[in-house]
PDB file of C-alpha atoms and ligand atoms in Angstrom:
ATOM      1  CA  MET A1046      65.926 -31.850   0.295  1.00  0.00           C
ATOM      2  CA  LYS A1047      62.666 -29.940  -0.158  1.00  0.00           C
ATOM      3  CA  ILE A1048      63.107 -27.228  -2.776  1.00  0.00           C
ATOM      4  CA  CYS A1049      60.466 -24.592  -3.431  1.00  0.00           C
ATOM      5  CA  ARG A1050      59.994 -21.694  -5.836  1.00  0.00           C
ATOM      6  CA  PHE A1051      58.272 -18.745  -4.224  1.00  0.00           C
ATOM      7  CA  ASP A1052      57.227 -15.103  -4.604  1.00  0.00           C
ATOM      8  CA  ASP A1053      59.102 -13.441  -7.471  1.00  0.00           C
ATOM      9  CA  ASP A1054      60.773 -16.672  -8.674  1.00  0.00           C
ATOM     10  CA  ARG A1055      62.972 -17.041  -5.622  1.00  0.00           C
ATOM     11  CA  VAL A1056      64.308 -20.486  -4.702  1.00  0.00           C
ATOM     12  CA  GLY A1057      64.171 -21.844  -1.184  1.00  0.00           C
ATOM     13  CA  VAL A1058      64.906 -24.905   0.873  1.00  0.00           C
ATOM     14  CA  VAL A1059      62.042 -25.836   3.185  1.00  0.00           C
ATOM     15  CA  GLU A1060      63.026 -26.799   6.739  1.00  0.00           C
ATOM     16  CA  GLY A1061      60.026 -27.224   9.049  1.00  0.00           C
ATOM     17  CA  ASP A1062      58.040 -23.942   9.013  1.00  0.00           C
ATOM     18  CA  ALA A1063      60.926 -21.981   7.488  1.00  0.00           C
ATOM     19  CA  VAL A1064      62.212 -21.322   3.987  1.00  0.00           C
ATOM     20  CA  ARG A1065      65.933 -20.704   3.514  1.00  0.00           C
ATOM     21  CA  ASP A1066      66.418 -18.385   0.544  1.00  0.00           C
ATOM     22  CA  VAL A1067      69.156 -19.748  -1.755  1.00  0.00           C
ATOM     23  CA  THR A1068      68.195 -17.747  -4.854  1.00  0.00           C
ATOM     24  CA  ASP A1069      71.612 -16.164  -5.411  1.00  0.00           C
ATOM     25  CA  ALA A1070      73.489 -19.463  -5.146  1.00  0.00           C
ATOM     26  CA  VAL A1071      71.131 -21.080  -7.657  1.00  0.00           C
ATOM     27  CA  ALA A1072      71.485 -18.185 -10.105  1.00  0.00           C
ATOM     28  CA  ALA A1073      75.284 -18.442  -9.917  1.00  0.00           C
ATOM     29  CA  ALA A1074      75.208 -22.200 -10.525  1.00  0.00           C
ATOM     30  CA  LEU A1075      72.939 -22.110 -13.572  1.00  0.00           C
ATOM     31  CA  PRO A1076      74.459 -21.697 -17.050  1.00  0.00           C
ATOM     32  CA  LEU A1077      73.537 -18.662 -19.109  1.00  0.00           C
ATOM     33  CA  VAL A1078      71.488 -19.723 -22.107  1.00  0.00           C
ATOM     34  CA  ARG A1079      70.188 -18.039 -25.206  1.00  0.00           C
ATOM     35  CA  TRP A1080      67.812 -18.862 -27.990  1.00  0.00           C
ATOM     36  CA  PRO A1081      67.052 -21.538 -28.999  1.00  0.00           C
ATOM     37  CA  LEU A1082      66.696 -22.753 -25.429  1.00  0.00           C
ATOM     38  CA  PRO A1083      67.441 -26.404 -24.738  1.00  0.00           C
ATOM     39  CA  ILE A1084      64.293 -28.465 -24.156  1.00  0.00           C
ATOM     40  CA  GLY A1085      63.799 -29.123 -20.501  1.00  0.00           C
ATOM     41  CA  ASP A1086      63.706 -27.250 -17.214  1.00  0.00           C
ATOM     42  CA  LEU A1087      67.081 -25.544 -16.736  1.00  0.00           C
ATOM     43  CA  PHE A1088      67.029 -25.920 -12.955  1.00  0.00           C
ATOM     44  CA  ILE A1089      66.212 -29.640 -13.024  1.00  0.00           C
ATOM     45  CA  ALA A1090      68.645 -30.280 -15.895  1.00  0.00           C
ATOM     46  CA  ASN A1091      71.469 -28.816 -13.784  1.00  0.00           C
ATOM     47  CA  LEU A1092      70.567 -30.336 -10.418  1.00  0.00           C
ATOM     48  CA  ALA A1093      73.953 -32.082 -10.187  1.00  0.00           C
ATOM     49  CA  THR A1094      75.682 -28.692  -9.902  1.00  0.00           C
ATOM     50  CA  VAL A1095      72.799 -26.763  -8.323  1.00  0.00           C
ATOM     51  CA  LEU A1096      72.341 -29.073  -5.314  1.00  0.00           C
ATOM     52  CA  PRO A1097      75.967 -28.741  -4.043  1.00  0.00           C
ATOM     53  CA  ALA A1098      75.722 -24.960  -4.539  1.00  0.00           C
ATOM     54  CA  ILE A1099      72.537 -24.920  -2.443  1.00  0.00           C
ATOM     55  CA  GLU A1100      74.178 -27.032   0.283  1.00  0.00           C
ATOM     56  CA  ALA A1101      77.108 -24.624   0.422  1.00  0.00           C
ATOM     57  CA  ALA A1102      74.823 -21.587   0.680  1.00  0.00           C
ATOM     58  CA  LEU A1103      72.461 -23.000   3.314  1.00  0.00           C
ATOM     59  CA  PRO A1104      74.376 -22.130   6.508  1.00  0.00           C
ATOM     60  CA  SER A1105      74.272 -18.401   5.728  1.00  0.00           C
ATOM     61  CA  ALA A1106      70.931 -18.346   3.859  1.00  0.00           C
ATOM     62  CA  ARG A1107      68.242 -15.910   5.025  1.00  0.00           C
ATOM     63  CA  SER A1108      65.342 -17.659   6.780  1.00  0.00           C
ATOM     64  CA  LEU A1109      61.709 -16.704   6.127  1.00  0.00           C
ATOM     65  CA  PRO A1110      58.498 -18.055   7.640  1.00  0.00           C
ATOM     66  CA  LEU A1111      56.977 -20.575   5.214  1.00  0.00           C
ATOM     67  CA  SER A1112      53.514 -19.186   5.969  1.00  0.00           C
ATOM     68  CA  GLY A1113      54.559 -15.798   4.590  1.00  0.00           C
ATOM     69  CA  VAL A1114      55.631 -16.866   1.089  1.00  0.00           C
ATOM     70  CA  SER A1115      53.547 -17.595  -2.009  1.00  0.00           C
ATOM     71  CA  LEU A1116      54.492 -20.944  -3.514  1.00  0.00           C
ATOM     72  CA  LYS A1117      54.767 -21.426  -7.269  1.00  0.00           C
ATOM     73  CA  SER A1118      55.152 -24.726  -9.120  1.00  0.00           C
ATOM     74  CA  PRO A1119      58.527 -26.203  -8.085  1.00  0.00           C
ATOM     75  CA  VAL A1120      59.108 -27.059 -11.751  1.00  0.00           C
ATOM     76  CA  ALA A1121      59.092 -23.772 -13.633  1.00  0.00           C
ATOM     77  CA  ASN A1122      59.200 -25.084 -17.201  1.00  0.00           C
ATOM     78  CA  PRO A1123      58.040 -28.675 -17.523  1.00  0.00           C
ATOM     79  CA  PRO A1124      58.305 -29.622 -21.217  1.00  0.00           C
ATOM     80  CA  HIS A1125      55.680 -32.349 -20.873  1.00  0.00           C
ATOM     81  CA  VAL A1126      52.991 -32.824 -18.274  1.00  0.00           C
ATOM     82  CA  ILE A1127      52.068 -36.440 -18.953  1.00  0.00           C
ATOM     83  CA  ALA A1128      49.128 -37.957 -17.122  1.00  0.00           C
ATOM     84  CA  ALA A1129      47.648 -41.399 -16.562  1.00  0.00           C
ATOM     85  CA  PRO A1130      43.883 -41.960 -16.762  1.00  0.00           C
ATOM     86  CA  LEU A1131      42.048 -44.682 -14.832  1.00  0.00           C
ATOM     87  CA  ASN A1132      45.035 -46.013 -12.900  1.00  0.00           C
ATOM     88  CA  TYR A1133      43.514 -47.073  -9.542  1.00  0.00           C
ATOM     89  CA  PRO A1134      40.987 -49.966  -9.442  1.00  0.00           C
ATOM     90  CA  LEU A1135      38.430 -48.146  -7.257  1.00  0.00           C
ATOM     91  CA  HIS A1136      38.576 -45.051  -9.483  1.00  0.00           C
ATOM     92  CA  VAL A1137      38.005 -47.281 -12.532  1.00  0.00           C
ATOM     93  CA  GLN A1138      34.911 -48.621 -10.719  1.00  0.00           C
ATOM     94  CA  GLU A1139      33.538 -45.218  -9.769  1.00  0.00           C
ATOM     95  CA  ALA A1140      34.129 -43.950 -13.320  1.00  0.00           C
ATOM     96  CA  ALA A1141      31.254 -46.218 -14.441  1.00  0.00           C
ATOM     97  CA  ASP A1142      29.027 -43.379 -13.187  1.00  0.00           C
ATOM     98  CA  PRO A1143      27.687 -41.434 -16.207  1.00  0.00           C
ATOM     99  CA  ALA A1144      28.175 -38.225 -14.207  1.00  0.00           C
ATOM    100  CA  ILE A1145      31.906 -38.947 -14.497  1.00  0.00           C
ATOM    101  CA  ASN A1146      32.215 -40.616 -17.934  1.00  0.00           C
ATOM    102  CA  HIS A1147      29.430 -38.772 -19.830  1.00  0.00           C
ATOM    103  CA  GLY A1148      28.979 -41.832 -22.017  1.00  0.00           C
ATOM    104  CA  VAL A1149      32.307 -41.125 -23.748  1.00  0.00           C
ATOM    105  CA  HIS A1150      35.156 -41.705 -21.313  1.00  0.00           C
ATOM    106  CA  MET A1151      34.086 -45.211 -20.411  1.00  0.00           C
ATOM    107  CA  PRO A1152      36.119 -47.138 -17.849  1.00  0.00           C
ATOM    108  CA  ALA A1153      35.558 -50.483 -19.635  1.00  0.00           C
ATOM    109  CA  HIS A1154      38.734 -51.992 -21.051  1.00  0.00           C
ATOM    110  CA  ASP A1155      37.581 -55.392 -22.260  1.00  0.00           C
ATOM    111  CA  GLY A1156      40.302 -57.306 -24.049  1.00  0.00           C
ATOM    112  CA  PHE A1157      43.042 -55.009 -22.755  1.00  0.00           C
ATOM    113  CA  ALA A1158      45.269 -55.838 -19.801  1.00  0.00           C
ATOM    114  CA  THR A1159      44.748 -52.431 -18.180  1.00  0.00           C
ATOM    115  CA  PRO A1160      42.802 -49.244 -18.926  1.00  0.00           C
ATOM    116  CA  ILE A1161      46.086 -47.581 -19.951  1.00  0.00           C
ATOM    117  CA  ASP A1162      46.689 -50.325 -22.530  1.00  0.00           C
ATOM    118  CA  LYS A1163      43.401 -49.233 -24.077  1.00  0.00           C
ATOM    119  CA  TYR A1164      43.500 -45.448 -23.621  1.00  0.00           C
ATOM    120  CA  GLY A1165      47.224 -44.712 -23.366  1.00  0.00           C
ATOM    121  CA  LEU A1166      48.510 -41.682 -21.495  1.00  0.00           C
ATOM    122  CA  PHE A1167      47.529 -38.080 -22.203  1.00  0.00           C
ATOM    123  CA  LEU A1168      49.117 -34.638 -22.104  1.00  0.00           C
ATOM    124  CA  LYS A1169      48.154 -31.667 -19.996  1.00  0.00           C
ATOM    125  CA  SER A1170      49.429 -28.270 -21.067  1.00  0.00           C
ATOM    126  CA  HIS A1171      52.548 -27.050 -19.263  1.00  0.00           C
ATOM    127  CA  THR A1172      51.097 -23.545 -19.524  1.00  0.00           C
ATOM    128  CA  GLY A1173      48.250 -24.638 -17.256  1.00  0.00           C
ATOM    129  CA  VAL A1174      50.596 -25.393 -14.340  1.00  0.00           C
ATOM    130  CA  ILE A1175      50.359 -23.379 -11.112  1.00  0.00           C
ATOM    131  CA  GLY A1176      51.764 -23.728  -7.596  1.00  0.00           C
ATOM    132  CA  ALA A1177      50.095 -24.089  -4.206  1.00  0.00           C
ATOM    133  CA  GLY A1178      50.058 -20.340  -3.570  1.00  0.00           C
ATOM    134  CA  GLN A1179      48.086 -19.610  -6.722  1.00  0.00           C
ATOM    135  CA  LYS A1180      44.374 -20.180  -7.221  1.00  0.00           C
ATOM    136  CA  VAL A1181      42.563 -22.698  -9.402  1.00  0.00           C
ATOM    137  CA  ILE A1182      40.217 -20.636 -11.558  1.00  0.00           C
ATOM    138  CA  LEU A1183      37.225 -22.650 -12.710  1.00  0.00           C
ATOM    139  CA  HIS A1184      36.719 -22.308 -16.463  1.00  0.00           C
ATOM    140  CA  TRP A1185      33.345 -24.058 -16.693  1.00  0.00           C
ATOM    141  CA  PRO A1186      31.096 -22.571 -14.012  1.00  0.00           C
ATOM    142  CA  GLY A1187      27.873 -24.536 -13.633  1.00  0.00           C
ATOM    143  CA  ARG A1188      29.492 -27.796 -14.712  1.00  0.00           C
ATOM    144  CA  ARG A1189      31.096 -30.412 -12.465  1.00  0.00           C
ATOM    145  CA  ASN A1190      34.766 -29.489 -11.938  1.00  0.00           C
ATOM    146  CA  ASP A1191      36.578 -32.153  -9.857  1.00  0.00           C
ATOM    147  CA  HIS A1192      39.744 -32.502  -7.824  1.00  0.00           C
ATOM    148  CA  GLU A1193      42.032 -35.433  -8.600  1.00  0.00           C
ATOM    149  CA  VAL A1194      44.948 -35.821  -6.190  1.00  0.00           C
ATOM    150  CA  GLU A1195      47.918 -37.709  -7.644  1.00  0.00           C
ATOM    151  CA  LEU A1196      51.565 -38.512  -7.019  1.00  0.00           C
ATOM    152  CA  ALA A1197      53.568 -36.392  -9.496  1.00  0.00           C
ATOM    153  CA  VAL A1198      56.950 -37.683 -10.656  1.00  0.00           C
ATOM    154  CA  VAL A1199      59.571 -35.190 -11.860  1.00  0.00           C
ATOM    155  CA  ILE A1200      62.058 -36.582 -14.364  1.00  0.00           C
ATOM    156  CA  GLY A1201      65.688 -35.603 -13.728  1.00  0.00           C
ATOM    157  CA  ARG A1202      67.598 -37.424 -16.441  1.00  0.00           C
ATOM    158  CA  GLY A1203      65.878 -37.689 -19.791  1.00  0.00           C
ATOM    159  CA  GLY A1204      65.862 -40.597 -22.166  1.00  0.00           C
ATOM    160  CA  LYS A1205      64.009 -42.592 -24.794  1.00  0.00           C
ATOM    161  CA  ASN A1206      62.863 -46.176 -24.301  1.00  0.00           C
ATOM    162  CA  ILE A1207      63.745 -46.193 -20.605  1.00  0.00           C
ATOM    163  CA  SER A1208      63.344 -49.691 -19.207  1.00  0.00           C
ATOM    164  CA  ARG A1209      61.358 -50.441 -16.107  1.00  0.00           C
ATOM    165  CA  ASP A1210      64.562 -51.543 -14.336  1.00  0.00           C
ATOM    166  CA  ASP A1211      66.281 -48.195 -15.002  1.00  0.00           C
ATOM    167  CA  ALA A1212      63.215 -46.019 -14.496  1.00  0.00           C
ATOM    168  CA  LEU A1213      63.695 -44.931 -10.875  1.00  0.00           C
ATOM    169  CA  SER A1214      67.229 -43.693 -11.619  1.00  0.00           C
ATOM    170  CA  HIS A1215      65.712 -41.127 -14.020  1.00  0.00           C
ATOM    171  CA  ILE A1216      63.633 -39.451 -11.300  1.00  0.00           C
ATOM    172  CA  ALA A1217      64.773 -36.153  -9.742  1.00  0.00           C
ATOM    173  CA  GLY A1218      62.008 -36.043  -7.178  1.00  0.00           C
ATOM    174  CA  TYR A1219      58.322 -35.902  -6.449  1.00  0.00           C
ATOM    175  CA  CYS A1220      55.575 -33.453  -5.633  1.00  0.00           C
ATOM    176  CA  ILE A1221      51.836 -33.482  -5.140  1.00  0.00           C
ATOM    177  CA  GLY A1222      49.801 -33.102  -8.314  1.00  0.00           C
ATOM    178  CA  LEU A1223      46.214 -31.940  -8.665  1.00  0.00           C
ATOM    179  CA  ASP A1224      44.729 -32.944 -12.016  1.00  0.00           C
ATOM    180  CA  ILE A1225      41.756 -30.596 -12.044  1.00  0.00           C
ATOM    181  CA  THR A1226      39.081 -31.870 -14.423  1.00  0.00           C
ATOM    182  CA  VAL A1227      35.766 -30.732 -15.811  1.00  0.00           C
ATOM    183  CA  ARG A1228      33.497 -33.716 -16.451  1.00  0.00           C
ATOM    184  CA  GLY A1229      32.082 -33.797 -19.945  1.00  0.00           C
ATOM    185  CA  THR A1230      32.331 -35.217 -23.424  1.00  0.00           C
ATOM    186  CA  GLU A1231      35.383 -33.263 -24.572  1.00  0.00           C
ATOM    187  CA  ASP A1232      38.831 -34.757 -25.024  1.00  0.00           C
ATOM    188  CA  ARG A1233      40.942 -35.048 -21.873  1.00  0.00           C
ATOM    189  CA  SER A1234      43.492 -32.616 -23.319  1.00  0.00           C
ATOM    190  CA  PHE A1235      40.725 -30.004 -23.389  1.00  0.00           C
ATOM    191  CA  ARG A1236      38.985 -30.762 -20.102  1.00  0.00           C
ATOM    192  CA  LYS A1237      42.125 -31.152 -18.003  1.00  0.00           C
ATOM    193  CA  ALA A1238      44.541 -28.650 -19.539  1.00  0.00           C
ATOM    194  CA  ALA A1239      42.822 -25.323 -18.908  1.00  0.00           C
ATOM    195  CA  ASP A1240      44.933 -22.591 -17.328  1.00  0.00           C
ATOM    196  CA  THR A1241      45.414 -23.359 -13.589  1.00  0.00           C
ATOM    197  CA  TYR A1242      44.053 -26.938 -13.963  1.00  0.00           C
ATOM    198  CA  SER A1243      47.432 -28.531 -13.146  1.00  0.00           C
ATOM    199  CA  VAL A1244      48.665 -27.795  -9.629  1.00  0.00           C
ATOM    200  CA  LEU A1245      52.166 -28.937  -8.632  1.00  0.00           C
ATOM    201  CA  GLY A1246      53.503 -28.458  -5.139  1.00  0.00           C
ATOM    202  CA  PRO A1247      54.046 -27.565  -2.490  1.00  0.00           C
ATOM    203  CA  TRP A1248      57.725 -28.197  -3.292  1.00  0.00           C
ATOM    204  CA  LEU A1249      59.997 -30.698  -5.024  1.00  0.00           C
ATOM    205  CA  VAL A1250      61.213 -33.421  -2.677  1.00  0.00           C
ATOM    206  CA  THR A1251      64.363 -35.056  -4.001  1.00  0.00           C
ATOM    207  CA  ALA A1252      63.983 -38.762  -4.722  1.00  0.00           C
ATOM    208  CA  ASP A1253      66.403 -39.804  -1.948  1.00  0.00           C
ATOM    209  CA  GLU A1254      64.041 -38.335   0.694  1.00  0.00           C
ATOM    210  CA  VAL A1255      60.882 -39.971  -0.629  1.00  0.00           C
ATOM    211  CA  GLY A1256      62.122 -43.540  -0.852  1.00  0.00           C
ATOM    212  CA  ASP A1257      59.856 -46.123  -2.441  1.00  0.00           C
ATOM    213  CA  PRO A1258      57.183 -44.395  -4.579  1.00  0.00           C
ATOM    214  CA  ALA A1259      55.157 -47.624  -4.453  1.00  0.00           C
ATOM    215  CA  ASN A1260      54.028 -47.243  -0.852  1.00  0.00           C
ATOM    216  CA  LEU A1261      52.929 -43.681  -0.063  1.00  0.00           C
ATOM    217  CA  ASP A1262      49.704 -42.790   1.727  1.00  0.00           C
ATOM    218  CA  PHE A1263      47.982 -39.760   0.264  1.00  0.00           C
ATOM    219  CA  GLY A1264      44.700 -37.922   0.229  1.00  0.00           C
ATOM    220  CA  ILE A1265      42.726 -34.719  -0.081  1.00  0.00           C
ATOM    221  CA  GLU A1266      40.144 -32.852   1.972  1.00  0.00           C
ATOM    222  CA  VAL A1267      37.969 -30.010   0.710  1.00  0.00           C
ATOM    223  CA  ASP A1268      36.976 -27.446   3.363  1.00  0.00           C
ATOM    224  CA  GLY A1269      37.782 -30.078   5.976  1.00  0.00           C
ATOM    225  CA  GLU A1270      35.646 -32.801   4.350  1.00  0.00           C
ATOM    226  CA  LYS A1271      37.438 -36.080   3.586  1.00  0.00           C
ATOM    227  CA  ARG A1272      37.331 -36.765  -0.174  1.00  0.00           C
ATOM    228  CA  GLN A1273      40.124 -39.079  -1.416  1.00  0.00           C
ATOM    229  CA  ARG A1274      42.355 -41.506   0.534  1.00  0.00           C
ATOM    230  CA  SER A1275      44.649 -44.126  -0.940  1.00  0.00           C
ATOM    231  CA  ASN A1276      48.175 -45.472  -1.167  1.00  0.00           C
ATOM    232  CA  THR A1277      50.356 -45.620  -4.288  1.00  0.00           C
ATOM    233  CA  LYS A1278      50.648 -49.406  -3.793  1.00  0.00           C
ATOM    234  CA  HIS A1279      47.221 -49.591  -5.462  1.00  0.00           C
ATOM    235  CA  LEU A1280      48.455 -48.102  -8.776  1.00  0.00           C
ATOM    236  CA  ILE A1281      47.507 -50.383 -11.692  1.00  0.00           C
ATOM    237  CA  CYS A1282      50.529 -49.220 -13.740  1.00  0.00           C
ATOM    238  CA  ASP A1283      53.211 -48.292 -11.196  1.00  0.00           C
ATOM    239  CA  VAL A1284      55.791 -45.511 -11.497  1.00  0.00           C
ATOM    240  CA  PRO A1285      58.484 -47.528 -13.365  1.00  0.00           C
ATOM    241  CA  ASP A1286      55.804 -48.871 -15.719  1.00  0.00           C
ATOM    242  CA  LEU A1287      54.534 -45.342 -16.472  1.00  0.00           C
ATOM    243  CA  ILE A1288      58.066 -44.098 -17.204  1.00  0.00           C
ATOM    244  CA  GLU A1289      58.651 -47.059 -19.524  1.00  0.00           C
ATOM    245  CA  ARG A1290      55.366 -46.478 -21.358  1.00  0.00           C
ATOM    246  CA  ALA A1291      55.781 -42.698 -21.605  1.00  0.00           C
ATOM    247  CA  SER A1292      59.398 -42.796 -22.780  1.00  0.00           C
ATOM    248  CA  ARG A1293      58.498 -45.212 -25.574  1.00  0.00           C
ATOM    249  CA  VAL A1294      56.419 -42.435 -27.111  1.00  0.00           C
ATOM    250  CA  TYR A1295      57.906 -39.169 -25.828  1.00  0.00           C
ATOM    251  CA  ALA A1296      61.650 -38.747 -25.320  1.00  0.00           C
ATOM    252  CA  LEU A1297      61.696 -37.619 -21.704  1.00  0.00           C
ATOM    253  CA  ASN A1298      63.496 -34.425 -20.697  1.00  0.00           C
ATOM    254  CA  PRO A1299      64.653 -32.974 -17.381  1.00  0.00           C
ATOM    255  CA  GLY A1300      61.624 -31.410 -15.741  1.00  0.00           C
ATOM    256  CA  ASP A1301      59.015 -33.585 -17.438  1.00  0.00           C
ATOM    257  CA  VAL A1302      56.220 -34.376 -15.018  1.00  0.00           C
ATOM    258  CA  ILE A1303      54.234 -37.597 -14.912  1.00  0.00           C
ATOM    259  CA  MET A1304      50.946 -37.395 -13.011  1.00  0.00           C
ATOM    260  CA  THR A1305      50.349 -40.994 -12.040  1.00  0.00           C
ATOM    261  CA  GLY A1306      46.556 -41.106 -11.771  1.00  0.00           C
ATOM    262  CA  THR A1307      43.949 -40.550  -9.090  1.00  0.00           C
ATOM    263  CA  PRO A1308      42.197 -42.944  -6.717  1.00  0.00           C
ATOM    264  CA  ASP A1309      38.472 -43.103  -5.953  1.00  0.00           C
ATOM    265  CA  GLY A1310      36.661 -40.220  -4.305  1.00  0.00           C
ATOM    266  CA  VAL A1311      36.855 -37.632  -7.084  1.00  0.00           C
ATOM    267  CA  ALA A1312      34.279 -34.938  -6.377  1.00  0.00           C
ATOM    268  CA  GLU A1313      33.311 -31.385  -7.107  1.00  0.00           C
ATOM    269  CA  ILE A1314      35.125 -28.201  -6.207  1.00  0.00           C
ATOM    270  CA  THR A1315      33.383 -24.835  -6.239  1.00  0.00           C
ATOM    271  CA  PRO A1316      34.546 -21.216  -6.077  1.00  0.00           C
ATOM    272  CA  GLY A1317      35.684 -20.246  -2.599  1.00  0.00           C
ATOM    273  CA  CYS A1318      36.606 -23.736  -1.413  1.00  0.00           C
ATOM    274  CA  THR A1319      40.064 -24.790  -0.247  1.00  0.00           C
ATOM    275  CA  MET A1320      41.653 -28.126  -1.136  1.00  0.00           C
ATOM    276  CA  HIS A1321      44.063 -29.644   1.396  1.00  0.00           C
ATOM    277  CA  ALA A1322      46.175 -32.271  -0.394  1.00  0.00           C
ATOM    278  CA  TRP A1323      48.946 -34.341   1.158  1.00  0.00           C
ATOM    279  CA  ILE A1324      51.306 -37.184   0.343  1.00  0.00           C
ATOM    280  CA  GLU A1325      53.428 -39.110   2.851  1.00  0.00           C
ATOM    281  CA  ASN A1326      57.125 -38.095   2.776  1.00  0.00           C
ATOM    282  CA  ILE A1327      56.342 -35.112   0.531  1.00  0.00           C
ATOM    283  CA  GLY A1328      54.156 -32.710   2.526  1.00  0.00           C
ATOM    284  CA  ALA A1329      50.813 -30.962   2.344  1.00  0.00           C
ATOM    285  CA  MET A1330      49.369 -27.966   0.546  1.00  0.00           C
ATOM    286  CA  ASP A1331      46.275 -25.803   0.724  1.00  0.00           C
ATOM    287  CA  VAL A1332      45.063 -24.634  -2.669  1.00  0.00           C
ATOM    288  CA  ARG A1333      42.172 -22.213  -3.087  1.00  0.00           C
ATOM    289  CA  VAL A1334      39.572 -22.304  -5.826  1.00  0.00           C
ATOM    290  CA  ALA A1335      38.196 -19.141  -7.449  1.00  0.00           C
TER     291      ALA A1335
HETATM  292 MN1  LIG B 236      44.000 -37.642 -13.263  1.00  0.00          MN
END
């Protein structure tokens, strides 16, 4: 199932070029909560009851043209947005360019098995997350702001010290992630966590519909120009590995997002351009830059 959040926080199921509005059924299925709120995204945490409610509501749900709605991030309240640096071999190679590493974020990982063994993972701010229908607003005009297209994993069932063998069973679904980045000397958590610098969309595709996350073609074009092309089979640390590594440090919660890293071809975006990002079995989204 492809589940989107759109317009004034409505919930829809995407079927071809249509959105079926199931907002009322979702609201009825979610528990009422009060302060202090449980950590995690309420919708994702309750998927086991929400999904059957959506199924039951679908036959009579109002249908809207997909082109007429404004898509928000399918995960409304991700507690963590965890991200992997330097996780595709050809991106590690291209990151030797000083225009990308600025003499600080060096791709070299001598003595370590992988770049992530050296650098670890990093956090992006959940408050910087937007959806496909919102605009990326560049915070450092005049500097090189790049697109990074990535497979984004949405955790369904939380846990600590999740083993590689159990990892896939903790996934609710997937979406496309754009890890927008200004190149420079600052820490990743500063350069990559500005407001609007984390795009998730266009919708959440439940894990059963995506299949094996280790073999998905994906890419991005900017104003029609081919920029990045790869397949998740080239990940240095694959999805189960990233879940194992992340959950050793952060107890994972429903709605946590793991952005798995970007392949080669990172390049500049400028105000007025449109990014077209796509991942096999998930979909495609056009995101504008302001
Ligand atoms: Mn990235």
